[in-house]
Short mmCIF file of C-alpha atoms in Angstrom, two decimals:
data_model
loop_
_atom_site.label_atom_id
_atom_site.label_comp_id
_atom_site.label_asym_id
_atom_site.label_seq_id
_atom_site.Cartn_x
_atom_site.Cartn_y
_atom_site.Cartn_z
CA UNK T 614 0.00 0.00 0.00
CA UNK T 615 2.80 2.76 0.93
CA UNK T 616 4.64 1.84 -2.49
CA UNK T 617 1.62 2.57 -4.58
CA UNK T 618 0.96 5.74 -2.77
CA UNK T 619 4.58 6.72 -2.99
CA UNK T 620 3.83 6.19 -6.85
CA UNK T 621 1.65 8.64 -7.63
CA UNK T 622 3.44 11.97 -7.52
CA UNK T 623 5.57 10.19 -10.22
CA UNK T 624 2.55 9.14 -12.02
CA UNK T 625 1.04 13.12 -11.67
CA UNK T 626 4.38 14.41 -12.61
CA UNK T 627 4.60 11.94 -15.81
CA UNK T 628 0.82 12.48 -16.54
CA UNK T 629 1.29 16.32 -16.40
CA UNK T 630 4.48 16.92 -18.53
CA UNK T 631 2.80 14.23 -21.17
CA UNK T 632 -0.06 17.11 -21.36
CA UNK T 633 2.66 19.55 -21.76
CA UNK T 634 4.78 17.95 -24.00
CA UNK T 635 1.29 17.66 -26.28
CA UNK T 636 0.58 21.75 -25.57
CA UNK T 637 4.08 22.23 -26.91
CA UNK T 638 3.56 20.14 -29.70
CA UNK T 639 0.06 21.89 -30.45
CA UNK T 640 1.48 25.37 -30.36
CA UNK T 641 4.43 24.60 -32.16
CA UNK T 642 2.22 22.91 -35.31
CA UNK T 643 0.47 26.72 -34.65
CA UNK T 644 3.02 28.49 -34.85
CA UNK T 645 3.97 30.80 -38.34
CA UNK T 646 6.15 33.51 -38.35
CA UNK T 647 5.70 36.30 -41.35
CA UNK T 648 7.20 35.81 -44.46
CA UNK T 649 6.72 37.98 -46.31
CA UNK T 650 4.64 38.24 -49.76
CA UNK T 651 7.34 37.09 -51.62
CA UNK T 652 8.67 34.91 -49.03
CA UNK T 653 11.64 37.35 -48.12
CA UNK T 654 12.15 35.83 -44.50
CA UNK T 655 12.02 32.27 -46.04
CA UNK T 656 15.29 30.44 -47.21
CA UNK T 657 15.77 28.43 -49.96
CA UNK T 658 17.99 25.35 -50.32
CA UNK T 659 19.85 27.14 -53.22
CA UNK T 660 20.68 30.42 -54.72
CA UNK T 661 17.66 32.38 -55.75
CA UNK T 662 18.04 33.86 -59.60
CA UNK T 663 15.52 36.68 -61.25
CA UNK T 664 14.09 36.95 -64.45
CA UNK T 665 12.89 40.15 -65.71
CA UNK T 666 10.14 39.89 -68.04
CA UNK T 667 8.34 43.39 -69.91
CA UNK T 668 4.75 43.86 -69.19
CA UNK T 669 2.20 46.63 -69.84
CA UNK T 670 2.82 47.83 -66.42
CA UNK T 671 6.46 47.72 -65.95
CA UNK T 672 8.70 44.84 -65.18
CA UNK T 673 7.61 41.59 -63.45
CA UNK T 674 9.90 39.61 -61.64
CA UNK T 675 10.11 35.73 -62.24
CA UNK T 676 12.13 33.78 -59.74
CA UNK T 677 13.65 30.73 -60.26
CA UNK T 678 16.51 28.17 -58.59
CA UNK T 679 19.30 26.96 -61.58
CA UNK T 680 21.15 23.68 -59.59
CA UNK T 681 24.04 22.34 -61.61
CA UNK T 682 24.89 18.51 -61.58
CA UNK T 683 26.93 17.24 -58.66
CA UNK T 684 29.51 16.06 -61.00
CA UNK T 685 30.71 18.04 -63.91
CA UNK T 686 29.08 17.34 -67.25
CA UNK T 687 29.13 18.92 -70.58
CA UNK T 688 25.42 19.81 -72.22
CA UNK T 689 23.50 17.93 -69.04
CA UNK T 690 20.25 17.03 -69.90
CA UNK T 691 17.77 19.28 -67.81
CA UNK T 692 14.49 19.00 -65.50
CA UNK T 693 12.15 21.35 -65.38
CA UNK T 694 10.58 21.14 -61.99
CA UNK T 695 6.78 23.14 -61.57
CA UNK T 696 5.27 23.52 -58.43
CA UNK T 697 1.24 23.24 -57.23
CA UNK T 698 -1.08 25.90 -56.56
CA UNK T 699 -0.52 25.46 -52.71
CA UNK T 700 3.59 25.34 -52.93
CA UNK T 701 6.86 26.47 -54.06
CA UNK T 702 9.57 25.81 -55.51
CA UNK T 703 11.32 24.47 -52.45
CA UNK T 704 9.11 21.75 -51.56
CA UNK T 705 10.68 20.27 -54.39
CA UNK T 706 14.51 20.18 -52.96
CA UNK T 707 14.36 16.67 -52.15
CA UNK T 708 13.60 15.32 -55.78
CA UNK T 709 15.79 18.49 -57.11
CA UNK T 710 18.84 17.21 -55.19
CA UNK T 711 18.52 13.51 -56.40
CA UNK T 712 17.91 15.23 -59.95
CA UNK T 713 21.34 17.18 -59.41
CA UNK T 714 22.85 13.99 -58.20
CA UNK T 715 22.37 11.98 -61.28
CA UNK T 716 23.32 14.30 -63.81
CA UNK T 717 20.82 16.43 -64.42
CA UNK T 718 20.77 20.36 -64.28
CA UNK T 719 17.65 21.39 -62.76
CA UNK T 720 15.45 24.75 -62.97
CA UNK T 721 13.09 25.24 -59.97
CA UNK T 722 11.07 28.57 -60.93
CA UNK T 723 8.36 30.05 -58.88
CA UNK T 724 5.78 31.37 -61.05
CA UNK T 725 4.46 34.87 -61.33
CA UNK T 726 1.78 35.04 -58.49
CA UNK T 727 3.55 32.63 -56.62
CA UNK T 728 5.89 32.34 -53.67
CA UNK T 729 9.16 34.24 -54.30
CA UNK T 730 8.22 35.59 -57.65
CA UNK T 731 6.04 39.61 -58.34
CA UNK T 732 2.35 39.20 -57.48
CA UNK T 733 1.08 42.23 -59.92
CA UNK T 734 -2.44 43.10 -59.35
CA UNK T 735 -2.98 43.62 -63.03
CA UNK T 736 -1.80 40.51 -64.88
CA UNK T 737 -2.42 38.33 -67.02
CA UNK T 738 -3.10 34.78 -65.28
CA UNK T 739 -3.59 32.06 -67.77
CA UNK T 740 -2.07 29.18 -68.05
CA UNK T 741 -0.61 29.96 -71.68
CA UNK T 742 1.34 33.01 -70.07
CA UNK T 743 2.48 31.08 -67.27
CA UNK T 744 3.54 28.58 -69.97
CA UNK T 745 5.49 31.07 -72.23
CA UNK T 746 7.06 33.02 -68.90
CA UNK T 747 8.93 29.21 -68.35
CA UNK T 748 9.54 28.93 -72.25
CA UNK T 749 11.25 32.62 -72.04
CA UNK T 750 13.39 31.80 -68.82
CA UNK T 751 14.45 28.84 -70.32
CA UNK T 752 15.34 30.38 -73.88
CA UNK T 753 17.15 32.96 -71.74
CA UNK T 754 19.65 30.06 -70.38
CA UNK T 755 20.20 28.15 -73.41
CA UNK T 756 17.85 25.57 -72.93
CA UNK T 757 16.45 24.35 -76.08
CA UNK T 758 15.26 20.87 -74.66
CA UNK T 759 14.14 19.91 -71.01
CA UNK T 760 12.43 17.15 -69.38
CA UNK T 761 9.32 18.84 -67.78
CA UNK T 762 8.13 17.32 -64.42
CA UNK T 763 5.12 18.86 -62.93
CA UNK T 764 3.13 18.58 -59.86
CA UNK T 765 -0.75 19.46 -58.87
CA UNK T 766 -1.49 22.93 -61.03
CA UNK T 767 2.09 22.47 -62.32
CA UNK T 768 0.95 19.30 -63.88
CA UNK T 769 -1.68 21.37 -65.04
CA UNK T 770 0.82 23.98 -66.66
CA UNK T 771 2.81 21.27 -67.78
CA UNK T 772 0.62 19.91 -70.17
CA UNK T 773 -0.56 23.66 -71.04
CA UNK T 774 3.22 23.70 -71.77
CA UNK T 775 3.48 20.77 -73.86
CA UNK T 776 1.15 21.30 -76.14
CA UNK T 777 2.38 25.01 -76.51
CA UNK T 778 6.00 23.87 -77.28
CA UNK T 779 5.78 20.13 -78.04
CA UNK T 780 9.76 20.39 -79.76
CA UNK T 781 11.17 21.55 -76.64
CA UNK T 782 9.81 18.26 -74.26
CA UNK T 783 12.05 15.52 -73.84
CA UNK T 784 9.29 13.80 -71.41
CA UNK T 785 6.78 14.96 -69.90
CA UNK T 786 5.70 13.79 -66.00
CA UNK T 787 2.48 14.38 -64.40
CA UNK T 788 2.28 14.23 -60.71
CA UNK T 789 -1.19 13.87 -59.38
CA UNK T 790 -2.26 16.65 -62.03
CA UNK T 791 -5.21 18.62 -61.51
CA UNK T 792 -7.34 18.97 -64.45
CA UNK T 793 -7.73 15.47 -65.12
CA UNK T 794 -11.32 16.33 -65.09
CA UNK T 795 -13.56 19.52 -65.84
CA UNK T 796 -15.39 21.07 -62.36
CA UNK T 797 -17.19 22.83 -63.91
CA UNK T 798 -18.94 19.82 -66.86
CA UNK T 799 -19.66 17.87 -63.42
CA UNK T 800 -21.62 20.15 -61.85
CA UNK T 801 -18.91 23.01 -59.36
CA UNK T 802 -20.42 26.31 -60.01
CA UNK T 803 -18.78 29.38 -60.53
CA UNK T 804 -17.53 31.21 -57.70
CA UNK T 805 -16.12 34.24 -58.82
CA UNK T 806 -12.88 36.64 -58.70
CA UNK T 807 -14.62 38.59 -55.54
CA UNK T 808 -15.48 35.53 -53.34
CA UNK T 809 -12.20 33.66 -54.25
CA UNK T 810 -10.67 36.81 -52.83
CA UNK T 811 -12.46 37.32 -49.75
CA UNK T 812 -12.18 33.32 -49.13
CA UNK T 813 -8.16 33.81 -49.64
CA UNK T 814 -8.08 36.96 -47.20
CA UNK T 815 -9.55 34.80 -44.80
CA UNK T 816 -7.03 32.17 -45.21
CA UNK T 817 -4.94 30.95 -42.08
CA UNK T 818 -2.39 28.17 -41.11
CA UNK T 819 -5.72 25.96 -39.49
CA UNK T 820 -7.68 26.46 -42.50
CA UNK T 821 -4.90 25.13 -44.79
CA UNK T 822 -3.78 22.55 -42.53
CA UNK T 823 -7.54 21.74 -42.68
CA UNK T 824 -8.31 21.31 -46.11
CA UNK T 825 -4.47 19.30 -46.91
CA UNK T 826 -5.82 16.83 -44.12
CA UNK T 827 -8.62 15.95 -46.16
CA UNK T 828 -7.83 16.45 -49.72
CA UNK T 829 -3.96 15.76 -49.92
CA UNK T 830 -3.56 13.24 -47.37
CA UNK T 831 -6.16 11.41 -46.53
CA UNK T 832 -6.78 12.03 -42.74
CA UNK T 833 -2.75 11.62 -42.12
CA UNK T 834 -0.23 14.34 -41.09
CA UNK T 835 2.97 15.04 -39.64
CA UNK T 836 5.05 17.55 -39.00
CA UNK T 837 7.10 17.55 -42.60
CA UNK T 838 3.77 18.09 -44.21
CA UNK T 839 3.31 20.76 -41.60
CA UNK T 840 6.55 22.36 -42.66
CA UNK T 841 4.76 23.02 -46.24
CA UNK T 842 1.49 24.38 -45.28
CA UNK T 843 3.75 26.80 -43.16
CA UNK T 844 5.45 27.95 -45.78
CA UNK T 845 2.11 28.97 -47.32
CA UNK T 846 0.80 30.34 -44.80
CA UNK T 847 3.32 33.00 -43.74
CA UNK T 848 2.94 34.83 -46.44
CA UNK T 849 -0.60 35.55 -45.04
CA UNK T 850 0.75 36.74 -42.02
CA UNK T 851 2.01 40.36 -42.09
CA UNK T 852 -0.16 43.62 -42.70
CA UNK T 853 -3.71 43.84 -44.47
CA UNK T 854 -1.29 44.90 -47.90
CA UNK T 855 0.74 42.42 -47.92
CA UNK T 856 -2.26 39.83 -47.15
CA UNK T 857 -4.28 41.17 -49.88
CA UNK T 858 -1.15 41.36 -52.46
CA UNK T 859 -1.21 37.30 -52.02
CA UNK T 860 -4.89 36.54 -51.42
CA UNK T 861 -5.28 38.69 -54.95
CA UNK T 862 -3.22 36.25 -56.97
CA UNK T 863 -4.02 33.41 -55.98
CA UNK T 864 -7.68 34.24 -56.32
CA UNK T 865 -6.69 35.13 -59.90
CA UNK T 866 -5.14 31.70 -60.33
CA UNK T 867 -7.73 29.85 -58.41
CA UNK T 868 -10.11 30.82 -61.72
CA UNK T 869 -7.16 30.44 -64.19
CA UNK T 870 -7.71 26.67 -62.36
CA UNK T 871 -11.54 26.52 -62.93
CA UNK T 872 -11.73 28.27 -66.49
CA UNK T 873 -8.89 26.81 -68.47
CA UNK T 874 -9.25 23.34 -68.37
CA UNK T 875 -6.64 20.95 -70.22
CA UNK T 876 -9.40 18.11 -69.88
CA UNK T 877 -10.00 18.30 -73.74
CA UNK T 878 -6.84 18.19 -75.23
CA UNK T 879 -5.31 14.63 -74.20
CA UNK T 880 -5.35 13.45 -77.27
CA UNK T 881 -2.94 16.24 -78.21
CA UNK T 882 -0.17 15.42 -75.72
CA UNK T 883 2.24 13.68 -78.41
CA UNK T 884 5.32 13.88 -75.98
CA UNK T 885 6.29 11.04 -74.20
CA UNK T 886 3.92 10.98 -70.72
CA UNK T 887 4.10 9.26 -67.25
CA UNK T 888 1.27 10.23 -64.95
CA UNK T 889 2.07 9.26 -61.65
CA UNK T 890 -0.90 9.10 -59.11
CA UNK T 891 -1.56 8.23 -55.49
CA UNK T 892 -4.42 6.38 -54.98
CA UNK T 893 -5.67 8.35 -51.96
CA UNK T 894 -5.48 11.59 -54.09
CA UNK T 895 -9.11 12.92 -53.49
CA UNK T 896 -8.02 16.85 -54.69
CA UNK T 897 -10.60 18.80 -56.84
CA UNK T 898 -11.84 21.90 -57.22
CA UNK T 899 -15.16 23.31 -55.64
CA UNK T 900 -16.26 20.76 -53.62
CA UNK T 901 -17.39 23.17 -50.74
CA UNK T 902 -19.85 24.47 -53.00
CA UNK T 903 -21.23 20.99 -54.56
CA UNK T 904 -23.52 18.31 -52.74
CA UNK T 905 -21.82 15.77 -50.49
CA UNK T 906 -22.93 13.26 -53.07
CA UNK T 907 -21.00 15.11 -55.96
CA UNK T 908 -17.78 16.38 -53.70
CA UNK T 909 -17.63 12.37 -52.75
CA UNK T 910 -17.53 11.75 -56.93
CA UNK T 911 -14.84 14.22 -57.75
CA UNK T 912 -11.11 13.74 -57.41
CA UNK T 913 -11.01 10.23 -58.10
CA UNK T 914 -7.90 9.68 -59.11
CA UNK T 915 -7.20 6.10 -60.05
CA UNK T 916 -10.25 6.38 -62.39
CA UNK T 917 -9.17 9.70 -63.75
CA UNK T 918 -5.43 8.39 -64.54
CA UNK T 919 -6.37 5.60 -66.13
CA UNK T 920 -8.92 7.28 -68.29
CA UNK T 921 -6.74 10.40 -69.58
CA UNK T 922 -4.16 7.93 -70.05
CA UNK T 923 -6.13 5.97 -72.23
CA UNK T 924 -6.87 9.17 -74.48
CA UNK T 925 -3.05 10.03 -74.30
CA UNK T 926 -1.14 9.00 -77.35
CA UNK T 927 2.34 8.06 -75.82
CA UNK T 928 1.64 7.89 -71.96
CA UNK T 929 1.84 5.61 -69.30
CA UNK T 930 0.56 5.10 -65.67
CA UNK T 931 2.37 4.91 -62.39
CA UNK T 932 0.39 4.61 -59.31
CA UNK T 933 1.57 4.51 -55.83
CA UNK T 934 -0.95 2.47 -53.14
CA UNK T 935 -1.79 4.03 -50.16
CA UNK T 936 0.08 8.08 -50.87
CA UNK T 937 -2.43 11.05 -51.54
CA UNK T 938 -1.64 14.29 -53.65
CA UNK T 939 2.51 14.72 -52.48
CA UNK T 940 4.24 11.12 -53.34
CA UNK T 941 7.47 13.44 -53.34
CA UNK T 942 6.57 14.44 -49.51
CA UNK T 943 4.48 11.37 -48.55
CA UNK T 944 7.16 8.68 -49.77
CA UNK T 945 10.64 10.53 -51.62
CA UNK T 946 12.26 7.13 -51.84
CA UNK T 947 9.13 5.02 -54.25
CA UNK T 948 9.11 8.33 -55.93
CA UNK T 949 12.20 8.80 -56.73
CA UNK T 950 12.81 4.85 -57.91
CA UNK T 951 9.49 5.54 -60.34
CA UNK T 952 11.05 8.66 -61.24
CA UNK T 953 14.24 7.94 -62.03
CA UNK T 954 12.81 4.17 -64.08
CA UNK T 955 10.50 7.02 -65.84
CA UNK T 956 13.80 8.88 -67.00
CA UNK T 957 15.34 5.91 -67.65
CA UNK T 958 18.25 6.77 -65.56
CA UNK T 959 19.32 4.72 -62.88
CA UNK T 960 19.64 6.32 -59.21
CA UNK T 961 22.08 6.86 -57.40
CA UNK T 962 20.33 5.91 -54.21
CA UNK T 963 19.13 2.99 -52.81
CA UNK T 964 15.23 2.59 -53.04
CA UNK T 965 14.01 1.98 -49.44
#
């Protein structure tokens, strides 16, 4: 009896920093410092280039990372690496460095509207300017031929890219695309420049973290995913300007997403394609506004691979069981083994 009451202040003590240890944890997945609009407070994991590009209202900054092959190589082929609607460039670092590794030079750009990169009120958002912004950065560092890999919206822009400049694609590699099906043929109304704005300016760390819980990963997350959404969110935090100078753009490229779909012209892509999917993708557009018996419909991935493969002239399909939208985040190693078999190259790493 005295030995089990002598317990319990150690069982209090253990019980009560377990609760702290889990407030930490809490406050620290809370946490987001500023940013910055153009993520000036955030680091990336190499040198940050511009690109200055003329438009009707002065110059507009295009940023972009340029990482040379480990090992020194004359004419190295090159990988164009796009980023999602919800990311930057730097989320792909891991798959960039493993690029780098194995030969390849590797351009990383952040596109206008996006992340490091100008966010000009008055622009042009389309997916055929975003496409010929790359085609100009590349033409202005002697690239005449690249491998384009391209993830969520960037598989989106990829394809818009594609079938803009079909001599200038090696290969072409879709991960988890969006646009594999049209929103707004199933049934996702409309929403509008002015509510897509007011829904970004209320946009916070919670609500992000929210809807990449559901849609990206399938009820699963961690704090590397949390690292991410982060990154996204700080550039919400600051002063009512900056806030709006994001939540603008990306409103703006939220209905570039919803009015300029890529659905029809599969049967276009002549390039060699691999679409690589995770089967717990559920990501679509507009399913807040839809009934739960549509939303549950949309974002089907598996289905939606294999049928835009099928209408693809010279594609194949990669799936990954049990991964959601990020198979670069959610499992680097199986990526980069079906990457790197994709490219025909072998890797230098061993697949775990």
């Amino acid at each position: 009896m005295t030995r089990s009451i002598k317990l319990w202040p150690l069982l209090l003590l253990a019980l009560l920093s377990g609760a702290a240890t889990a407030a930490d944890n809490a406050a620290n997945d809370t946490d987001v410092p500023a940013l910055g609009p153009n993520l000036e407070d955030y680091d990336y994991p190499w040198p940050v280039s511009r690109f200055a590009m003329d438009s009707p209202n002065g110059s507009v900054s295009m940023a972009y990372m340029d990482i040379a092959p480990t090992d020194e190589i004359v004419d190295p082929p090159v990988a164009v690496l796009l980023h999602g609607k919800n990311f930057c460039g730097a989320y792909w670092q891991d798959t960039a460095r493993a690029l780098s590794e194995n030969g390849y030079r590797v351009i990383v750009p952040d596109q206008v509207g996006f992340c490091k990169s100008d966010k000009p009120a008055a622009y042009s958002y389309t997916f055929h300017h975003l496409a010929a912004n790359t085609q100009a950065l590349l033409a202005s560092l002697d690239i005449d031929n690249a491998t384009i890999i391209g993830h969520s919206m960037g598989g989106m822009l990829s394809m818009r890219y594609a079938l803009m400049y079909p001599d200038t694609v090696e290969q072409l590699i879709l991960v988890d695309p969006i646009g594999l099906e049209d929103w707004k043929a199933k049934g996702v109304p409309y929403r509008g420049m002015n509510a897509w704005y007011a829904r970004e300016m209320k946009k916070d760390y919670a609500g992000i973290k929210a809807y990449q819980l559901k849609s990206y990963y399938d009820g699963e997350w961690n704090q590397h995913y949390a690292e991410w959404a982060k990154m996204l969110a700080g550039m919400y935090v600051g002063s009512d300007e900056d806030k709006a100078t994001v939540a603008w753009a990306q409103a703006a490229t939220y209905d570039m997403v919803y009015t300029q779909p890529v659905f029809y012209e599969f049967e276009q892509l002549d390039v060699p394609t691999t679409l690589m999917i995770g089967t717990r993708d559920k990501t679509a557009l507009g399913t807040d506004l839809v009934s739960d018996e549509l939303a549950a419909e949309l974002g089907n991935y598996p289905k939606l691979a294999e049928e835009a493969v099928a209408r693809m002239p010279n594609a194949e399909l990669v799936t990954f069981e049990g991964i959601g939208h990020l198979p670069p985040i959610e499992a680097p190693e199986r990526f980069k083994s079906a990457l790197f078999k994709s490219l025909d190259t072998p890797s230098s790493e061993s697949d775990d």
